[in-house]
Coordinates of C-alpha atoms in Angstrom, one line a residue:
M167 CA 106.9 127.2 99.2
S168 CA 105.4 129.1 102.0
D169 CA 107.8 131.3 104.1
T170 CA 105.5 132.0 106.9
V171 CA 107.2 131.6 110.2
V172 CA 105.1 129.6 112.6
G173 CA 105.8 127.7 115.7
P174 CA 104.0 125.3 118.1
A175 CA 100.7 126.7 119.4
H176 CA 101.1 124.8 122.7
S177 CA 104.0 123.6 124.8
G178 CA 104.0 121.0 127.5
P179 CA 102.1 117.8 127.7
A180 CA 99.1 117.3 125.4
P181 CA 95.7 117.7 127.0
A182 CA 93.8 114.7 128.2
A183 CA 91.7 113.0 125.5
D184 CA 88.5 113.9 127.1
R185 CA 89.2 117.6 127.4
A186 CA 87.7 118.9 124.2
A187 CA 87.8 122.5 125.4
A188 CA 91.6 122.3 125.6
W189 CA 91.8 121.2 122.0
L190 CA 89.5 123.9 120.9
R191 CA 91.6 126.5 122.7
R192 CA 94.7 125.0 121.0
A193 CA 92.9 125.3 117.6
K194 CA 92.1 129.0 118.3
A195 CA 95.8 129.6 119.1
V196 CA 96.8 127.9 115.8
A197 CA 94.2 130.0 113.9
E198 CA 95.6 133.2 115.2
Q199 CA 99.0 132.3 113.7
L200 CA 97.4 131.2 110.4
A201 CA 95.3 134.4 110.1
S202 CA 98.4 136.7 110.1
G203 CA 99.6 135.3 106.7
A204 CA 96.3 134.3 105.1
S205 CA 95.9 137.3 102.8
R206 CA 99.5 137.0 101.6
R207 CA 99.1 133.3 100.9
D208 CA 95.9 134.0 99.0
R209 CA 97.7 136.6 96.8
E210 CA 100.7 134.4 96.1
G211 CA 99.0 131.0 96.0
T212 CA 101.8 129.4 98.0
V213 CA 102.0 125.8 98.9
P214 CA 101.4 125.8 102.7
A215 CA 104.2 123.6 103.9
A216 CA 104.9 125.6 107.0
E217 CA 101.2 125.8 107.8
I218 CA 100.8 122.1 107.7
Q219 CA 103.9 121.7 109.9
L220 CA 102.2 124.0 112.3
L221 CA 99.2 121.7 112.4
K222 CA 101.5 118.8 113.1
D223 CA 103.4 120.6 115.8
A224 CA 100.2 121.6 117.5
G225 CA 98.8 118.1 117.5
L226 CA 95.8 118.9 115.3
V227 CA 96.8 116.5 112.6
T228 CA 96.5 113.6 115.0
L229 CA 93.4 114.9 116.8
L230 CA 91.5 111.7 116.0
G231 CA 94.4 109.4 116.6
P232 CA 94.6 106.9 119.6
A233 CA 95.9 108.5 122.7
V234 CA 98.1 105.5 123.4
H235 CA 100.1 106.4 120.3
G236 CA 100.2 110.1 121.0
G237 CA 97.0 111.2 119.4
G238 CA 94.2 113.4 120.8
E239 CA 91.6 110.6 120.7
Q240 CA 88.9 113.2 120.2
G241 CA 85.5 112.5 118.6
W242 CA 84.2 113.8 115.3
A243 CA 82.2 116.6 116.9
V244 CA 85.4 118.2 118.1
A245 CA 87.1 117.6 114.8
H246 CA 84.4 119.4 113.0
Q247 CA 84.6 122.4 115.4
V248 CA 88.4 122.5 114.9
V249 CA 87.9 122.6 111.1
R250 CA 85.5 125.5 111.5
I251 CA 88.0 127.4 113.8
V252 CA 90.9 126.9 111.4
A253 CA 88.8 127.8 108.3
A254 CA 87.8 131.1 109.9
A255 CA 91.5 132.1 109.7
D256 CA 92.2 130.5 106.3
A257 CA 89.7 128.6 104.3
S258 CA 92.5 126.8 102.3
I259 CA 94.1 125.4 105.5
G260 CA 90.6 124.5 106.8
T261 CA 89.8 122.7 103.6
L262 CA 93.0 120.7 103.8
L263 CA 92.4 119.8 107.4
A264 CA 88.8 118.8 106.7
H265 CA 89.9 116.4 104.0
H266 CA 92.8 115.1 106.1
Y267 CA 90.6 114.1 108.9
V268 CA 88.3 112.1 106.6
W269 CA 91.2 110.4 104.8
M270 CA 92.9 109.7 108.1
W271 CA 89.8 107.9 109.2
I272 CA 89.4 105.8 106.0
A273 CA 90.7 102.6 107.6
E274 CA 87.9 103.0 110.2
F275 CA 85.3 103.6 107.5
I276 CA 86.2 100.6 105.3
G277 CA 89.2 98.7 106.7
T278 CA 89.4 95.4 108.5
D279 CA 90.2 95.4 112.3
E280 CA 93.8 94.6 111.5
K281 CA 94.2 97.6 109.2
I282 CA 92.3 99.9 111.6
D283 CA 94.8 99.1 114.4
H284 CA 97.9 99.1 112.3
I285 CA 97.2 102.3 110.4
G286 CA 95.9 104.1 113.5
E287 CA 99.2 103.4 115.2
V288 CA 101.5 104.2 112.4
A289 CA 99.7 107.3 111.1
T290 CA 99.5 108.8 114.6
R291 CA 103.1 108.1 115.6
A292 CA 104.4 109.4 112.3
R293 CA 102.0 112.4 112.2
W294 CA 101.1 111.6 108.7
F295 CA 99.3 114.3 106.7
Y296 CA 96.9 112.9 104.1
S297 CA 95.9 114.0 100.6
G298 CA 93.4 112.6 98.2
S299 CA 90.9 113.5 95.6
A300 CA 87.9 115.6 96.6
T301 CA 85.9 114.0 93.8
P302 CA 87.2 110.4 93.3
R303 CA 83.9 109.2 91.8
L304 CA 84.3 111.5 88.8
A305 CA 87.5 109.9 87.5
P306 CA 88.6 106.8 89.5
L307 CA 91.9 105.2 88.7
V308 CA 92.0 101.9 86.9
I309 CA 93.3 98.9 88.7
S310 CA 95.0 95.9 87.1
D311 CA 95.4 92.7 89.0
A312 CA 99.1 91.7 89.0
G313 CA 98.9 88.7 91.3
D314 CA 100.1 89.8 94.7
D315 CA 99.9 93.5 93.6
M316 CA 97.3 95.8 92.2
V317 CA 98.6 98.3 89.7
F318 CA 97.0 101.8 89.6
D319 CA 96.8 103.9 86.4
G320 CA 95.1 107.1 85.5
R321 CA 94.4 110.6 86.8
L322 CA 93.2 111.4 90.2
E323 CA 91.5 114.8 89.6
R324 CA 91.1 117.7 92.1
T325 CA 93.5 116.4 94.6
F326 CA 94.2 118.7 97.5
G327 CA 97.5 119.0 99.4
Y328 CA 99.6 116.4 97.6
Q329 CA 102.7 118.5 97.7
V330 CA 102.6 118.8 101.5
S331 CA 101.3 115.3 102.3
D332 CA 102.9 112.2 103.5
I333 CA 100.2 109.8 102.3
T334 CA 97.9 109.9 99.3
I335 CA 94.7 107.9 99.1
L336 CA 94.4 106.1 95.8
E337 CA 90.9 105.2 94.7
G338 CA 90.2 103.0 91.7
V339 CA 88.1 100.3 90.2
P340 CA 89.5 97.0 89.0
T341 CA 89.2 96.3 85.3
D342 CA 87.2 93.1 86.0
G343 CA 84.9 94.5 88.7
D344 CA 82.8 97.5 89.9
T345 CA 83.6 97.7 93.6
P346 CA 85.9 100.6 94.3
V347 CA 89.3 99.9 96.0
S348 CA 91.0 102.3 98.3
A349 CA 94.6 102.1 99.3
L350 CA 97.2 104.2 101.1
A351 CA 100.4 105.1 99.2
M352 CA 103.3 107.2 100.3
S353 CA 103.0 110.5 98.3
S354 CA 106.6 109.8 97.1
H355 CA 105.6 106.3 95.9
K356 CA 107.1 105.3 92.6
G357 CA 104.7 105.8 89.7
L358 CA 103.0 108.8 91.3
T359 CA 103.5 112.3 89.8
F360 CA 101.7 115.6 90.3
E361 CA 100.3 118.1 87.8
P362 CA 99.4 121.4 89.6
H363 CA 96.3 123.2 88.6
R364 CA 96.3 126.9 87.6
T365 CA 95.4 129.3 90.4
E366 CA 91.6 129.5 90.8
I367 CA 89.3 132.2 92.1
G368 CA 89.5 130.9 95.7
L369 CA 91.2 128.3 97.8
R370 CA 94.5 129.4 96.4
S371 CA 96.7 127.6 98.9
V372 CA 95.3 124.1 98.9
G373 CA 98.0 122.8 96.4
A374 CA 95.2 121.7 94.1
G375 CA 96.1 119.5 91.1
T376 CA 96.0 116.1 89.5
V377 CA 97.8 113.0 90.8
I378 CA 98.9 110.9 87.8
A379 CA 99.4 107.2 88.5
N380 CA 101.6 105.3 86.0
R381 CA 102.0 101.7 86.9
A382 CA 101.9 102.5 90.7
D383 CA 101.9 99.1 92.3
I384 CA 100.4 98.5 95.8
P385 CA 100.2 95.0 97.4
W386 CA 96.7 93.6 97.5
S387 CA 97.1 93.4 101.3
G388 CA 96.9 97.2 101.2
A389 CA 93.4 97.1 99.7
L390 CA 91.3 98.5 102.6
G391 CA 88.4 96.4 103.6
H392 CA 89.4 93.5 101.4
V393 CA 90.2 90.0 102.4
R394 CA 91.8 87.8 99.7
K395 CA 90.8 90.4 97.1
T396 CA 87.1 90.4 98.2
F397 CA 85.5 93.4 99.8
M398 CA 83.8 92.9 103.2
P399 CA 81.0 95.6 103.3
R400 CA 79.5 97.3 106.4
A401 CA 76.9 100.0 106.7
Y402 CA 79.5 102.2 108.2
N403 CA 81.4 102.2 104.9
T404 CA 79.1 104.8 103.5
F405 CA 79.6 107.3 106.3
L406 CA 82.8 108.5 104.6
T407 CA 80.8 110.8 102.3
T408 CA 78.4 112.2 104.9
T409 CA 81.4 112.9 107.2
L410 CA 83.2 114.7 104.5
H411 CA 80.0 116.8 103.8
I412 CA 79.8 117.8 107.4
A413 CA 83.5 118.8 107.4
Q414 CA 83.0 120.8 104.2
A415 CA 79.9 122.5 105.7
N416 CA 82.1 123.6 108.7
V417 CA 84.7 125.0 106.3
L418 CA 82.0 127.2 104.7
I419 CA 80.6 128.3 108.1
G420 CA 84.1 129.0 109.4
T421 CA 84.9 131.1 106.3
A422 CA 81.7 133.1 106.9
A423 CA 82.6 133.6 110.5
G424 CA 86.1 134.8 109.5
A425 CA 84.6 137.3 107.0
L426 CA 82.2 138.8 109.6
R427 CA 85.0 139.0 112.2
A428 CA 87.3 140.8 109.7
A429 CA 84.5 143.3 108.9
V430 CA 83.8 144.0 112.5
E431 CA 87.5 144.5 113.3
H432 CA 88.0 146.9 110.4
T433 CA 84.9 148.8 111.2
R434 CA 85.9 149.2 114.9
A435 CA 89.3 150.4 113.9
R436 CA 87.9 152.9 111.4
W437 CA 85.4 154.2 113.9
S438 CA 88.1 154.7 116.5
D439 CA 89.9 157.1 114.1
A440 CA 86.7 158.8 112.8
P441 CA 83.5 158.2 114.7
P442 CA 80.6 157.8 112.2
S443 CA 77.3 159.6 112.1
R444 CA 74.4 158.1 114.0
P445 CA 72.6 157.0 110.8
A446 CA 75.8 155.3 109.4
A447 CA 76.4 153.6 112.7
D448 CA 72.8 152.3 112.8
S449 CA 73.1 151.0 109.3
S450 CA 76.2 149.1 110.1
A451 CA 74.8 147.7 113.3
H452 CA 71.6 146.6 111.4
A453 CA 73.7 144.8 108.8
C454 CA 76.0 143.2 111.4
G455 CA 73.1 142.0 113.5
G456 CA 71.4 140.3 110.6
L457 CA 74.6 138.5 109.6
A458 CA 75.5 137.5 113.1
A459 CA 72.1 136.0 113.7
R460 CA 72.4 134.0 110.5
L461 CA 75.8 132.8 111.5
W462 CA 74.8 131.8 115.0
A463 CA 71.9 129.8 113.7
V464 CA 73.9 127.8 111.2
E465 CA 76.7 127.3 113.8
A466 CA 74.2 125.8 116.2
F467 CA 72.7 123.5 113.5
A468 CA 76.2 122.4 112.6
D469 CA 77.0 121.5 116.2
A470 CA 73.7 119.6 116.5
V471 CA 74.4 117.6 113.3
G472 CA 78.0 117.1 114.4
A473 CA 76.9 115.7 117.7
E474 CA 74.4 113.3 116.1
S475 CA 77.0 112.1 113.7
G476 CA 79.5 111.7 116.5
A477 CA 77.1 109.5 118.4
L478 CA 76.8 107.2 115.3
H479 CA 80.6 107.1 114.9
A480 CA 80.9 106.0 118.5
R481 CA 78.7 103.0 117.8
R482 CA 79.9 102.4 114.2
R483 CA 80.0 98.6 114.6
E484 CA 76.2 98.5 115.1
V485 CA 75.1 101.4 112.9
T486 CA 72.3 100.5 110.4
E487 CA 71.6 101.6 106.9
Q488 CA 68.4 103.3 108.1
E489 CA 70.3 105.3 110.6
R490 CA 72.8 106.2 108.0
G491 CA 70.1 107.3 105.6
Q492 CA 68.4 109.5 108.3
Q493 CA 71.8 111.1 109.0
T494 CA 72.3 111.8 105.4
V495 CA 69.2 113.8 105.3
R496 CA 70.3 115.9 108.2
V497 CA 73.7 116.4 106.6
A498 CA 72.0 117.4 103.3
A499 CA 70.0 120.1 105.2
L500 CA 73.2 121.3 107.0
T501 CA 75.1 121.5 103.7
E502 CA 72.3 123.5 102.1
Q503 CA 72.1 125.9 105.0
A504 CA 75.9 126.3 105.2
V505 CA 76.1 127.1 101.5
E506 CA 73.4 129.7 101.7
A507 CA 74.6 131.3 104.9
A508 CA 78.2 131.5 103.8
N509 CA 77.2 133.1 100.6
Q510 CA 74.9 135.6 102.3
I511 CA 77.4 136.5 105.0
T512 CA 80.5 136.9 102.8
S513 CA 78.5 139.0 100.4
G514 CA 76.8 141.0 103.1
V515 CA 79.8 142.1 105.1
L516 CA 80.1 145.1 102.8
G517 CA 77.0 146.3 104.4
V518 CA 78.8 146.4 107.7
M519 CA 81.8 148.3 106.4
G520 CA 80.3 150.3 103.7
C521 CA 82.5 151.7 100.9
A522 CA 85.6 150.9 103.0
G523 CA 84.9 147.2 102.5
T524 CA 85.7 147.4 98.8
R525 CA 89.3 148.4 99.5
S526 CA 91.9 145.8 98.9
T527 CA 93.4 146.5 102.3
A528 CA 90.3 145.2 103.9
G529 CA 90.8 141.8 102.3
L530 CA 87.1 140.9 102.5
D531 CA 87.1 139.6 98.9
R532 CA 89.2 136.6 100.0
F533 CA 86.4 135.2 102.1
W534 CA 83.8 135.6 99.3
R535 CA 86.1 134.0 96.7
D536 CA 86.8 131.1 98.9
V537 CA 83.1 130.5 99.5
Q538 CA 82.4 130.6 95.8
A539 CA 85.1 128.0 95.1
L540 CA 83.5 125.8 97.7
R541 CA 79.9 126.2 96.9
V542 CA 80.3 125.5 93.2
H543 CA 80.8 121.8 94.2
E544 CA 77.7 121.6 96.4
P545 CA 74.5 121.0 94.4
T546 CA 72.0 122.6 96.8
P547 CA 69.0 121.5 94.7
R548 CA 69.9 117.9 95.2
H549 CA 70.3 118.5 99.0
R550 CA 66.9 120.1 99.1
H551 CA 65.4 117.2 97.2
T552 CA 66.9 114.8 99.7
V553 CA 65.4 116.7 102.6
G554 CA 62.0 117.1 100.8
R555 CA 61.7 113.4 100.1
L556 CA 62.0 112.6 103.8
V557 CA 59.5 115.3 104.8
L558 CA 56.9 114.6 102.1
C559 CA 57.3 110.8 101.6
G560 CA 59.2 109.5 104.6
E561 CA 62.0 108.3 102.3
V562 CA 65.6 108.2 103.3
P563 CA 68.4 107.9 100.6
E564 CA 69.6 104.4 99.9
P565 CA 73.2 104.1 101.0
T566 CA 75.7 103.9 98.1
W567 CA 79.5 104.0 98.0
Y568 CA 79.7 107.7 97.2
S569 CA 76.5 109.3 98.3

């Protein structure tokens, strides 16, 4: 359990829903508190209970929630920027927040109007924090039909944040069908247990592990997007995956920004104690300039793609499969650029600091390790292929449930 002492990043009334700048300032205040303990959490691999409570207290958990129920009622463009700001302080917390936003929105993606209204109200009022598998398609649960209930069994691999969550998203496929079913379960629900993973190279504070479902029963009325056990599809259903990819890209970009900022701060502090020679200063400035230019470019692209996506989210009732396919290509390009930029920047910050950057006290390795843990799950050749097919052949990907 984390022992970081954190408190609300903001006091007084919440900002108006249309004041995105106020929410970004609040996110930066939260990030400052998170940054102070990030290196220790990385070393210890702690479960970030206090950090998630900080996100709740600051209102960031309910950023997308309806204002009438106490939420921020902000759009996805703001949510993606908040993820990037938080990830710059701690990639683990940024990753958890990115996934939380997507899972919190799952009723909007695939639910009926009744579920959208009900879950939006309850989740916002209760400040629920969500967990779920980052890769549900790799090992979906098996669902048995038990009349009024559906019974989940199996292993939900690579689940993030279960130990600090209120709600876990269960994803499964019925034994007599092939349409995936998503349902919300209290993380303390009977039949759900958790098997922690061993500490990995990076993202050491996401509480990663496997949720094991053993006869976990959920009423069929909780099957999102289903009416009398039949799924009601919409083109917007498939925006879940593209939205998650944008959020993950912003985690990568934020982590890169955090690495560059740490390198600059350490370098300035070292120079104030012992001014460098002119050649050494020029070398550091050259390295810093190249990395900053790379970062600013990918940040601008992320904001552009986020704004495009936000416009489609705003008219989600009318969005078409063609629009979704075109957006998928843009997201693929962003993901490829974010992976490459983050790898380049977190590797290249040593050029800013020189030999001093290799010292454990600098903590630069944390950013690089977090990026490696993220990029291993992003197949950049596939993303390049998706972009190339549009440019060469005018083809957009056919929407599917998971891609």
